[in-house]
Amino acid sequence: AADQKRKESRNYDATEHKMSLAELKAKFETGIDEQKPKESKGLSEQEAKSRYQRDGPNAMTPPKQTPEIVKFLMQFTNMFMILL
């Protein structure tokens, strides 16, 4: 299940910034006040816990790190470095 979520997150097309408040409210099932969004209270504690259980933490996976030895050896693949 976690691998499937990772694959889906890599292919995510973010279009939420183009949606109206009503569309966002429906899509994310939130209680946002469309007339006064700054006064909205957000999710209830119970709803937040439920979503955490269902979706996991709201965190991005860090990118894979290249080992230092590989970085060092990659320096020798440069054509100019070979000439020196």
PDB file of C-alpha atoms in Angstrom:
ATOM      1  CA  ALA A   1       0.000   0.000   0.000  1.00  0.00           C
ATOM      2  CA  ALA A   2       2.822   2.424   0.849  1.00  0.00           C
ATOM      3  CA  ASP A   3       4.627   1.670  -2.434  1.00  0.00           C
ATOM      4  CA  GLN A   4       1.431   2.363  -4.361  1.00  0.00           C
ATOM      5  CA  LYS A   5       1.052   5.737  -2.614  1.00  0.00           C
ATOM      6  CA  ARG A   6       4.664   6.634  -3.485  1.00  0.00           C
ATOM      7  CA  LYS A   7       4.079   5.787  -7.147  1.00  0.00           C
ATOM      8  CA  GLU A   8       0.910   7.851  -7.204  1.00  0.00           C
ATOM      9  CA  SER A   9       2.615  10.830  -5.559  1.00  0.00           C
ATOM     10  CA  ARG A  10       5.337  10.878  -8.221  1.00  0.00           C
ATOM     11  CA  ASN A  11       2.710  11.210 -10.958  1.00  0.00           C
ATOM     12  CA  TYR A  12       0.615  13.847  -9.164  1.00  0.00           C
ATOM     13  CA  ASP A  13      -0.621  16.737 -11.284  1.00  0.00           C
ATOM     14  CA  ALA A  14      -1.182  19.699  -8.963  1.00  0.00           C
ATOM     15  CA  THR A  15      -4.123  21.758 -10.214  1.00  0.00           C
ATOM     16  CA  GLU A  16      -5.626  22.814  -6.890  1.00  0.00           C
ATOM     17  CA  HIS A  17      -4.330  26.360  -7.296  1.00  0.00           C
ATOM     18  CA  LYS A  18      -6.739  26.778 -10.234  1.00  0.00           C
ATOM     19  CA  MET A  19      -9.854  25.643  -8.315  1.00  0.00           C
ATOM     20  CA  SER A  20     -12.479  27.799  -6.649  1.00  0.00           C
ATOM     21  CA  LEU A  21     -13.042  27.553  -2.903  1.00  0.00           C
ATOM     22  CA  ALA A  22     -16.234  25.560  -3.500  1.00  0.00           C
ATOM     23  CA  GLU A  23     -14.356  23.024  -5.636  1.00  0.00           C
ATOM     24  CA  LEU A  24     -11.591  22.728  -3.023  1.00  0.00           C
ATOM     25  CA  LYS A  25     -14.151  22.272  -0.264  1.00  0.00           C
ATOM     26  CA  ALA A  26     -15.795  19.422  -2.165  1.00  0.00           C
ATOM     27  CA  LYS A  27     -12.564  17.743  -3.255  1.00  0.00           C
ATOM     28  CA  PHE A  28     -10.861  17.741   0.149  1.00  0.00           C
ATOM     29  CA  GLU A  29     -14.033  17.460   2.220  1.00  0.00           C
ATOM     30  CA  THR A  30     -13.164  20.422   4.422  1.00  0.00           C
ATOM     31  CA  GLY A  31     -15.295  22.875   6.345  1.00  0.00           C
ATOM     32  CA  ILE A  32     -13.886  26.000   4.733  1.00  0.00           C
ATOM     33  CA  ASP A  33     -16.147  29.040   4.877  1.00  0.00           C
ATOM     34  CA  GLU A  34     -16.414  30.215   1.275  1.00  0.00           C
ATOM     35  CA  GLN A  35     -17.573  33.697   2.291  1.00  0.00           C
ATOM     36  CA  LYS A  36     -14.896  34.295   4.943  1.00  0.00           C
ATOM     37  CA  PRO A  37     -12.051  31.813   4.325  1.00  0.00           C
ATOM     38  CA  LYS A  38      -9.749  33.527   6.845  1.00  0.00           C
ATOM     39  CA  GLU A  39     -12.197  32.718   9.620  1.00  0.00           C
ATOM     40  CA  SER A  40     -12.369  29.008   8.778  1.00  0.00           C
ATOM     41  CA  LYS A  41     -11.360  26.718  11.630  1.00  0.00           C
ATOM     42  CA  GLY A  42      -9.827  23.908   9.553  1.00  0.00           C
ATOM     43  CA  LEU A  43     -10.308  20.225  10.329  1.00  0.00           C
ATOM     44  CA  SER A  44     -11.641  19.043  13.637  1.00  0.00           C
ATOM     45  CA  GLU A  45      -9.193  17.104  15.771  1.00  0.00           C
ATOM     46  CA  GLN A  46     -11.179  13.920  15.160  1.00  0.00           C
ATOM     47  CA  GLU A  47     -11.145  14.423  11.374  1.00  0.00           C
ATOM     48  CA  ALA A  48      -7.414  15.185  11.409  1.00  0.00           C
ATOM     49  CA  LYS A  49      -6.713  11.968  13.339  1.00  0.00           C
ATOM     50  CA  SER A  50      -8.906  10.003  10.960  1.00  0.00           C
ATOM     51  CA  ARG A  51      -7.063  11.345   7.911  1.00  0.00           C
ATOM     52  CA  TYR A  52      -3.705  10.717   9.564  1.00  0.00           C
ATOM     53  CA  GLN A  53      -4.690   7.094  10.130  1.00  0.00           C
ATOM     54  CA  ARG A  54      -5.973   6.775   6.567  1.00  0.00           C
ATOM     55  CA  ASP A  55      -3.290   8.736   4.653  1.00  0.00           C
ATOM     56  CA  GLY A  56      -0.266   8.798   6.957  1.00  0.00           C
ATOM     57  CA  PRO A  57       1.839  11.834   7.848  1.00  0.00           C
ATOM     58  CA  ASN A  58       1.829  14.916   5.670  1.00  0.00           C
ATOM     59  CA  ALA A  59       5.462  14.601   4.624  1.00  0.00           C
ATOM     60  CA  MET A  60       7.424  14.344   1.417  1.00  0.00           C
ATOM     61  CA  THR A  61       9.872  11.529   0.886  1.00  0.00           C
ATOM     62  CA  PRO A  62      13.442  12.841   0.697  1.00  0.00           C
ATOM     63  CA  PRO A  63      15.299  12.422  -2.599  1.00  0.00           C
ATOM     64  CA  LYS A  64      17.811   9.613  -2.901  1.00  0.00           C
ATOM     65  CA  GLN A  65      21.315  10.688  -1.931  1.00  0.00           C
ATOM     66  CA  THR A  66      24.311   9.958  -4.141  1.00  0.00           C
ATOM     67  CA  PRO A  67      27.121   8.376  -2.104  1.00  0.00           C
ATOM     68  CA  GLU A  68      30.225  10.552  -1.718  1.00  0.00           C
ATOM     69  CA  ILE A  69      32.479   7.960  -3.388  1.00  0.00           C
ATOM     70  CA  VAL A  70      30.258   7.994  -6.480  1.00  0.00           C
ATOM     71  CA  LYS A  71      30.417  11.796  -6.596  1.00  0.00           C
ATOM     72  CA  PHE A  72      34.193  11.589  -6.373  1.00  0.00           C
ATOM     73  CA  LEU A  73      34.477   8.972  -9.122  1.00  0.00           C
ATOM     74  CA  MET A  74      32.110  10.913 -11.386  1.00  0.00           C
ATOM     75  CA  GLN A  75      34.712  13.671 -11.485  1.00  0.00           C
ATOM     76  CA  PHE A  76      36.929  11.375 -13.553  1.00  0.00           C
ATOM     77  CA  THR A  77      34.316  10.951 -16.283  1.00  0.00           C
ATOM     78  CA  ASN A  78      34.743  14.574 -17.315  1.00  0.00           C
ATOM     79  CA  MET A  79      36.599  14.759 -20.638  1.00  0.00           C
ATOM     80  CA  PHE A  80      38.613  17.803 -19.566  1.00  0.00           C
ATOM     81  CA  MET A  81      39.739  16.006 -16.391  1.00  0.00           C
ATOM     82  CA  ILE A  82      40.961  13.049 -18.463  1.00  0.00           C
ATOM     83  CA  LEU A  83      43.088  15.395 -20.612  1.00  0.00           C
ATOM     84  CA  LEU A  84      44.833  16.736 -17.523  1.00  0.00           C
TER      85      LEU A  84
END
